Short mmCIF file of C-alpha atoms in Angstrom, two decimals:
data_model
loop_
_atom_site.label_atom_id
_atom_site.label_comp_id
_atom_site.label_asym_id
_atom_site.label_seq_id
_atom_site.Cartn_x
_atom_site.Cartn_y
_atom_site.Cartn_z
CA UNK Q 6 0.00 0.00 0.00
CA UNK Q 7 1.39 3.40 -1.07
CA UNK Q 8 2.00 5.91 1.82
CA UNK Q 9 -0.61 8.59 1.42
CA UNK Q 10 0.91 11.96 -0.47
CA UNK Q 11 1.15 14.54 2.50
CA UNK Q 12 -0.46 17.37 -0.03
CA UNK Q 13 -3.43 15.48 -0.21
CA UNK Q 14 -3.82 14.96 3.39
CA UNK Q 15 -3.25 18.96 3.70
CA UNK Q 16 -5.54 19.43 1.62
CA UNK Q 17 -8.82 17.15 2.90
CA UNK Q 18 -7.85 18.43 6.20
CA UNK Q 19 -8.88 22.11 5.17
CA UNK Q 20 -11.62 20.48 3.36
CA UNK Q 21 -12.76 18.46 6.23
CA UNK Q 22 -12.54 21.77 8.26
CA UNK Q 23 -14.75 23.94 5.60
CA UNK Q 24 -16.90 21.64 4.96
CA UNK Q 25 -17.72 23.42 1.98
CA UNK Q 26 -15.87 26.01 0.12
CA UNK Q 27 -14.98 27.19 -2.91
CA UNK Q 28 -11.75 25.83 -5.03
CA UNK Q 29 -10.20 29.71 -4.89
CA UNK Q 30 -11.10 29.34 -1.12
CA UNK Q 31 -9.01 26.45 -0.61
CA UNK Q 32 -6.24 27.39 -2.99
CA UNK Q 33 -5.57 30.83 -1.22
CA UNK Q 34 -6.07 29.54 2.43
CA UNK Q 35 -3.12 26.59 1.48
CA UNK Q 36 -1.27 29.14 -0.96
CA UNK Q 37 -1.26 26.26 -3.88
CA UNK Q 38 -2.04 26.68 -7.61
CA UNK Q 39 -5.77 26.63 -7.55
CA UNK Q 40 -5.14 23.73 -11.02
CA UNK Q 41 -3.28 22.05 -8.34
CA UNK Q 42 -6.02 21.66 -6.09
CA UNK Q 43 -8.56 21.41 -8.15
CA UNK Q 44 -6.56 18.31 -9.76
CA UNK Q 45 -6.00 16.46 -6.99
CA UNK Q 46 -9.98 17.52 -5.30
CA UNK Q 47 -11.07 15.65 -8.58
CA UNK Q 48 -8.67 12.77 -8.58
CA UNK Q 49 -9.67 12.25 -4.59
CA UNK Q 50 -13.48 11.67 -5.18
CA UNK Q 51 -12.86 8.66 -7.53
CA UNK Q 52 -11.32 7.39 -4.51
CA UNK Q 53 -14.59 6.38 -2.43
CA UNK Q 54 -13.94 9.56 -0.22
CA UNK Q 55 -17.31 11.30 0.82
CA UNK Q 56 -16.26 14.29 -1.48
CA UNK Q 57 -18.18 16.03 -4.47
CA UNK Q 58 -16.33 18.33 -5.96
CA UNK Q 59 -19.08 21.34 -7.79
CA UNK Q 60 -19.23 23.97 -10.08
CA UNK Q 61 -20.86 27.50 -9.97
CA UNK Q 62 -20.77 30.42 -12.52
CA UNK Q 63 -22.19 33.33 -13.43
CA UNK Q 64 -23.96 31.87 -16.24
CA UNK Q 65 -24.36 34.90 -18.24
CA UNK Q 66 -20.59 36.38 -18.48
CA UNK Q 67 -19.72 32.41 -19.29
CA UNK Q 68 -21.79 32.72 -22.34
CA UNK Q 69 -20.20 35.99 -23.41
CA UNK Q 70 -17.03 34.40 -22.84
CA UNK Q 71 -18.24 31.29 -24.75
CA UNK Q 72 -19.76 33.54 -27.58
CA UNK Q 73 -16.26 35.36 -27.80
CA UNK Q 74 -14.39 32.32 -28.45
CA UNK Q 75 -16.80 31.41 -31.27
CA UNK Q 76 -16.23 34.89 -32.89
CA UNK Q 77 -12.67 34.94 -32.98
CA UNK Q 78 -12.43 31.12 -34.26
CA UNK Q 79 -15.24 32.02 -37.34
CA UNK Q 80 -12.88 35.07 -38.01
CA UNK Q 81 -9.84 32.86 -37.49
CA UNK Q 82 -11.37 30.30 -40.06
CA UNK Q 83 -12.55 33.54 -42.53
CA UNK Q 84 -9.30 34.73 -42.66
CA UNK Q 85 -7.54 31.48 -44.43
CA UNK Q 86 -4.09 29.97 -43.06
CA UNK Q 87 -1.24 32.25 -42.66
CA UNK Q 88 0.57 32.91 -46.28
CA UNK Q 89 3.89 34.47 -45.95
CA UNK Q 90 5.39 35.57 -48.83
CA UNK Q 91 8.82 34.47 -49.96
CA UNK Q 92 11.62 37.01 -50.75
CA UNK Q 93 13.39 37.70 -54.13
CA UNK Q 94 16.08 35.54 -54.07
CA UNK Q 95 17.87 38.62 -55.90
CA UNK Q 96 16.62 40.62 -53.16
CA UNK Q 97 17.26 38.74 -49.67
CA UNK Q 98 17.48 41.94 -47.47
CA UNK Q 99 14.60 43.83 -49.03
CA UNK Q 100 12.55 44.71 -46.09
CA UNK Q 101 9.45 43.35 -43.91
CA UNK Q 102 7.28 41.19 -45.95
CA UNK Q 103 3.57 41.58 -45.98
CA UNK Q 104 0.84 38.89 -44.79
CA UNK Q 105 -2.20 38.23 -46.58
CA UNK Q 106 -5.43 39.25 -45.29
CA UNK Q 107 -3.57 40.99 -42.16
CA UNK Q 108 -2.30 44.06 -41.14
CA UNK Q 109 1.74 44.14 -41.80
CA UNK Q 110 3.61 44.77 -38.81
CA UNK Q 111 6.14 43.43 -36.22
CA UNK Q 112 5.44 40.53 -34.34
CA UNK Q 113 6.05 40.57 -30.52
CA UNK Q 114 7.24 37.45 -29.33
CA UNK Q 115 6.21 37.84 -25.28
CA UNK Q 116 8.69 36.38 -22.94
CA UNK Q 117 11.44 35.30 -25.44
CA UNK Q 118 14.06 37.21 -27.34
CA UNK Q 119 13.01 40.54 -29.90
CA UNK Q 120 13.72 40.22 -33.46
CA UNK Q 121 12.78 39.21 -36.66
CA UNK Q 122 10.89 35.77 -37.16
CA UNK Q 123 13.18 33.29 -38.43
CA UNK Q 124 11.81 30.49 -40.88
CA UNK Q 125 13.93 27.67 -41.09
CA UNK Q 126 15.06 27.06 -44.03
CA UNK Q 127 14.03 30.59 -45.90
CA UNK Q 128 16.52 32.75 -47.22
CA UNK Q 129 16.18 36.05 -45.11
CA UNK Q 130 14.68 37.63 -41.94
CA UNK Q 131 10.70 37.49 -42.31
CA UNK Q 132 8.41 39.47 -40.24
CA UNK Q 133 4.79 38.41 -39.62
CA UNK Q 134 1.63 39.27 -37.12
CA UNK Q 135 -0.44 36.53 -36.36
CA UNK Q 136 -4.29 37.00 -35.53
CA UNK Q 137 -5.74 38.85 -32.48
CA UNK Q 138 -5.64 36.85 -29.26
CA UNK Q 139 -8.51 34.38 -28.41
CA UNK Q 140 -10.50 34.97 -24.95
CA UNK Q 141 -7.96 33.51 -22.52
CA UNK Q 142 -9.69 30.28 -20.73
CA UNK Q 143 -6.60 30.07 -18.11
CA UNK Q 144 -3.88 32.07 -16.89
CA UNK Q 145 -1.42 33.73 -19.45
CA UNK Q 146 2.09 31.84 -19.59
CA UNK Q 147 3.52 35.09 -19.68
CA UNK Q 148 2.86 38.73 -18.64
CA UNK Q 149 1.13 40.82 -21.91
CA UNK Q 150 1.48 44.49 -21.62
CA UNK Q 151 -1.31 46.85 -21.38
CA UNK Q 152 -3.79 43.80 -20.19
CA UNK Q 153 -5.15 44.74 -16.44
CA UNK Q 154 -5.50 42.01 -14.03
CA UNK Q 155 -9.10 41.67 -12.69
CA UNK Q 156 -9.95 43.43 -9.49
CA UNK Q 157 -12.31 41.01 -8.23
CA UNK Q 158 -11.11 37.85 -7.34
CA UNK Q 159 -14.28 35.72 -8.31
CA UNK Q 160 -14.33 37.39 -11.99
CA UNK Q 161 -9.83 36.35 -12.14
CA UNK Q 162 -9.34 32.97 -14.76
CA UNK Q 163 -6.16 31.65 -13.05
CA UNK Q 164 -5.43 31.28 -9.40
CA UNK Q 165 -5.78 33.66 -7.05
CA UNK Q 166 -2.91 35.44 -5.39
CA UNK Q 167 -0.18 33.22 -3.57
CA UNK Q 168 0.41 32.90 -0.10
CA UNK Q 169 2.31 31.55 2.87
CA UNK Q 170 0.93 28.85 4.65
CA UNK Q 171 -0.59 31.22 7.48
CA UNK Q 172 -0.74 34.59 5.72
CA UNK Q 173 -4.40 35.85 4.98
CA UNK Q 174 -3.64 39.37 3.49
CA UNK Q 175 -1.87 38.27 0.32
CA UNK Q 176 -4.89 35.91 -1.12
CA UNK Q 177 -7.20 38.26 -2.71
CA UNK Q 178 -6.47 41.23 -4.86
CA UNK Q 179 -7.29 44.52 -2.64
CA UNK Q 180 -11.03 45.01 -2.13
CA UNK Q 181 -12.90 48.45 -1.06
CA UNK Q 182 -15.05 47.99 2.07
CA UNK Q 183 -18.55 47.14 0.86
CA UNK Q 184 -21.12 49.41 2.18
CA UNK Q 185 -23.30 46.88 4.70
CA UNK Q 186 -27.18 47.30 4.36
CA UNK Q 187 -28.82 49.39 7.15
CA UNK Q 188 -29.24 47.62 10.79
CA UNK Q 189 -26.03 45.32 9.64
CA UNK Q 190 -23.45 47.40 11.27
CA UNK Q 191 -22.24 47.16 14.73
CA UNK Q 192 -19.25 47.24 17.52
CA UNK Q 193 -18.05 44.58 19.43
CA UNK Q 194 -20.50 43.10 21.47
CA UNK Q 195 -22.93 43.70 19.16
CA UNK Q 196 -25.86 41.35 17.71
CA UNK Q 197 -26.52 41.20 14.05
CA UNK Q 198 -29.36 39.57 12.57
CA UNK Q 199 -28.88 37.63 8.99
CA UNK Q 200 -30.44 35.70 7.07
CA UNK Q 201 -28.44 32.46 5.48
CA UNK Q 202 -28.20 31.15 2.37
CA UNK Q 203 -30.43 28.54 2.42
CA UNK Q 204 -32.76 30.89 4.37
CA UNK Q 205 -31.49 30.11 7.75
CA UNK Q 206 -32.35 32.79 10.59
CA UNK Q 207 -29.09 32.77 12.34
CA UNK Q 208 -27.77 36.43 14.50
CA UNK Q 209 -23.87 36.63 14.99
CA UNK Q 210 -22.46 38.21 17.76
CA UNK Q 211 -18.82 39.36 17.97
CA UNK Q 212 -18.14 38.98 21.40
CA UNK Q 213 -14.10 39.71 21.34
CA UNK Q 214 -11.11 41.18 19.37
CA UNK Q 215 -7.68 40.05 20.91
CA UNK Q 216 -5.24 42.30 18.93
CA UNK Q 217 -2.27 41.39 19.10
CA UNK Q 218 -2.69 37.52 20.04
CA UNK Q 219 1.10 36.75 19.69
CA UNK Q 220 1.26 35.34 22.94
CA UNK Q 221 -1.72 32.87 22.18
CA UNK Q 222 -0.07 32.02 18.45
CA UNK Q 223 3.32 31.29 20.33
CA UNK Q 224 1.91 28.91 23.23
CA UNK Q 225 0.07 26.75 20.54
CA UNK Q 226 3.37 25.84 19.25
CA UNK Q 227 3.26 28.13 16.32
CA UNK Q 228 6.25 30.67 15.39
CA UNK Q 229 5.87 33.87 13.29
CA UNK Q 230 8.01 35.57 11.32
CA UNK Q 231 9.67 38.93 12.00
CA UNK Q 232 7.13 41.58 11.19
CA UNK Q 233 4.18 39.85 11.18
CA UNK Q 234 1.51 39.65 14.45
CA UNK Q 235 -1.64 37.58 15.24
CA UNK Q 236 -5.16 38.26 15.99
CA UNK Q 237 -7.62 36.52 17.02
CA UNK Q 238 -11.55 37.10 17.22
CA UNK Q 239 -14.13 34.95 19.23
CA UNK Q 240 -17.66 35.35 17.72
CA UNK Q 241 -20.61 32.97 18.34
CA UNK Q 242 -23.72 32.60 16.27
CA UNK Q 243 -27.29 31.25 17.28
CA UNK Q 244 -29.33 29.86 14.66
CA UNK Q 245 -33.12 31.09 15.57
CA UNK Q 246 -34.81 29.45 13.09
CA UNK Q 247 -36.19 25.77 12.46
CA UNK Q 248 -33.05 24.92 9.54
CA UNK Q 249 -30.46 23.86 10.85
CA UNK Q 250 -26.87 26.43 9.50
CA UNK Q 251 -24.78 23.48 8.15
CA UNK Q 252 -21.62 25.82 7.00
CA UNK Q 253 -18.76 26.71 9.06
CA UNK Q 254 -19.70 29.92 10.96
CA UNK Q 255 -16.36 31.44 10.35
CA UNK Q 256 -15.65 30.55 6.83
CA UNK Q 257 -15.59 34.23 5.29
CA UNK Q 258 -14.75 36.14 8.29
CA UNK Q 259 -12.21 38.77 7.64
CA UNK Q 260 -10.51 41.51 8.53
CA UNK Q 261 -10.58 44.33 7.13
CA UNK Q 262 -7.34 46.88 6.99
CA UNK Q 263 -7.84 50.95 6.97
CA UNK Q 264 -6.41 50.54 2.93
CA UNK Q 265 -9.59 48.64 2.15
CA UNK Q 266 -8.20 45.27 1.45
CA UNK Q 267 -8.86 42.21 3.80
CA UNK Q 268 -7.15 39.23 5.68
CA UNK Q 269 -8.78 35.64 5.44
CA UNK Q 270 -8.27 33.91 8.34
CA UNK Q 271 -5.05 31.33 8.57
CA UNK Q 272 -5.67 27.38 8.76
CA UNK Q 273 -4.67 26.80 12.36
CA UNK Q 274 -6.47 26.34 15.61
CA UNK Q 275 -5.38 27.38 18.87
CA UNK Q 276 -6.26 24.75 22.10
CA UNK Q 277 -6.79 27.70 23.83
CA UNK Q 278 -9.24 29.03 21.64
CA UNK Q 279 -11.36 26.62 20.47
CA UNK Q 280 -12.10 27.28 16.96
CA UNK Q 281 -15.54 27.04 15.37
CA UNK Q 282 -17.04 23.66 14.13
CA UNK Q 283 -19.58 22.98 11.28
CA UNK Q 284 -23.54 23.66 11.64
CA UNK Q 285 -25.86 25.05 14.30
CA UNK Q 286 -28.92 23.36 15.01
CA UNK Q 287 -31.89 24.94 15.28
CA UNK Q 288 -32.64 27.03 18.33
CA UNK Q 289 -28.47 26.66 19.45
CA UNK Q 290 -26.06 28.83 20.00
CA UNK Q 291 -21.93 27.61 19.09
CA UNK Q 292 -18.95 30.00 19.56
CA UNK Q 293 -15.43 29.87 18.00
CA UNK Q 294 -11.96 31.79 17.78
CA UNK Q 295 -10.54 32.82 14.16
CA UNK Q 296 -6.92 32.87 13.78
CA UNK Q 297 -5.35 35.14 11.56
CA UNK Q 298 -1.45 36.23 10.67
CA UNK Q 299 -0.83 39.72 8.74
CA UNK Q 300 1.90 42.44 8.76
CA UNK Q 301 2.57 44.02 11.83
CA UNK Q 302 2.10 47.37 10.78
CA UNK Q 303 -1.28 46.88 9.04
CA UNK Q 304 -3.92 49.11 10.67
CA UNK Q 305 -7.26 47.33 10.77
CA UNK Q 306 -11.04 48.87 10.77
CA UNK Q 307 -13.21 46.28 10.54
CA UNK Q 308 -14.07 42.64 11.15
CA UNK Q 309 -16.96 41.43 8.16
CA UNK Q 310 -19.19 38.42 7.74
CA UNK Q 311 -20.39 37.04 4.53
CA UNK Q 312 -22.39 33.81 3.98
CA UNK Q 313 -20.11 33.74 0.26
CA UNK Q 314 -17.78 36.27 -1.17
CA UNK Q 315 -19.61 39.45 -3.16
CA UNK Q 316 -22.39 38.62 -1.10
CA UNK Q 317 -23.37 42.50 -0.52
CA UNK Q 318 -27.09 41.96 0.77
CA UNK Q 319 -25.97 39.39 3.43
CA UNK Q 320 -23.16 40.90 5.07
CA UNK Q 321 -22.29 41.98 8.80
CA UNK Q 322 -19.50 44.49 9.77
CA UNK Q 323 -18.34 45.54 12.88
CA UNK Q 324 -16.57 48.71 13.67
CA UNK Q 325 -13.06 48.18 15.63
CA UNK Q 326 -11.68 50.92 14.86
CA UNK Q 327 -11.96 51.59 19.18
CA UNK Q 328 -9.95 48.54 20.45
#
């Protein structure tokens, strides 16, 4: 019997602790290439494992993307193969040599060395440009100027941003603090009312900020690096309706810093601090601590609550900018 691959065993033990999550979500909380995961998340439900491994999309931009790609491979087709014309043998240093049915130009090879395109076995330097880019259905293997990266993370083809094992502020691109609905804004202490995906009737309290928490990060056995600090928040939430909340309470908490962006909590648990555990039944009320490592000298604002990500009409902030 094959000794289990340690990366996998990483990996369903973030899994197991989610319960459910989003491939990005894993990805950035383990700092692996979200392919990676998403390779081996497939290859370990064939394996018997109680895991199903989903899909969801914005159906509409997919078809836009889907109807791009169509376009440009009927225009592709349209335009014929590539016919590069030969040079005068006479004349082997004449100049840049036209393309049919496309613009003449220089071609830019990205990420290898400028010059003329060589054709092996032609007689002279030959210059060509090849046909506009097709819609990109993964990430570029190498950087194209003027092309701006996607702010939000959800809307990104390719893996979100890297990050070390504990880090939370390097996984998603910078975000501006949404704008919480009315009655959805609080302190500590405070109760907020929300309702869950599934229509659950659940009220989250956050009952304590512990800023810095190096001490607590240090007797669990963990070590951080020079310039970065801990924090950890205790919040409970009591599910007041007859569903039962079968998510992880904490599984989008974050932080949020005074530049806007936000820190996902790390994948460690403190004995301590208990962290939080999946589901609430109905009429029940479960606590938990969220651990999270970030620069020392980030200011934060803000600790906010959202059943997904970009989920604008369910979210909770609370205001620490007193602690």
């Amino acid at each position: 019997m094959a000794a289990p691959d340690p990366v996998d065993v990483r990996l369903l033990s973030v899994v197991a602790e989610a319960g459910r999550a989003s491939v990005q979500e894993i990805a950035g909380r383990l700092g692996m290439d979200i392919r990676d995961v998403a390779a081996r998340l497939a290859s370990l439900s064939t394996t018997g494992l109680p895991l199903v491994v989903g899909v969801e999309c914005d159906p509409q931009a997919i078809r836009n993307a889907v109807a791009a790609a169509q376009a440009w491979t009927q225009q592709a087709q349209a335009s014929g193969p590539y016919q590069v014309q030969q040079p005068n043998p006479g004349y082997p240093h004449s100049g840049a040599h036209q393309v049919h049915n496309h613009p003449s130009g220089p071609y830019h090879n990205y990420g290898g060395p400028s010059g003329p395109y060589q054709t092996p076995g032609g007689s002279g330097p030959q210059q060509f440009v090849p046909p506009a880019q097709p819609p990109s259905f993964g990430p570029p293997s190498a950087p194209v100027p003027q092309q701006q990266a996607p702010q939000d993370p959800m809307n990104t083809w390719g893996p979100p941003g890297s990050a070390s094992w504990a880090r939370g502020d390097q996984q998603r691109p910078q975000q501006q603090i949404q704008k919480a609905p009315a009655g959805r804004t609080g302190k500590i202490g405070s109760k907020l009312d929300v309702e869950g995906l599934e229509g659950e009737r659940i009220t989250i309290q956050l009952v304590e900020v512990v800023d810095p928490a190096d001490f607590l990060f240090t007797a669990a056995g963990y070590q951080l690096q020079d310039g970065e600090r801990a924090v950890v928040v205790h919040t409970e939430l009591t599910n007041r309706g007859a569903m039962p909340f079968s998510s992880l309470p904490d599984l989008y908490l974050v932080l949020v810093a005074d530049d806007g962006s936000t820190v996902s909590k790390a994948p460690v648990s403190l004995s301590s601090r208990p962290p939080h555990r999946i589901g609430v039944p109905p009429g029940e009320t479960a606590g938990g601590h969220t651990v999270y490592v970030l620069p020392e000298a980030t200011e934060l604002t803000a600790v906010r609550w959202t059943p997904r990500p970009g989920d604008e009409q369910r979210t909770l902030t609370w205001d620490i900018t007193d602690l």
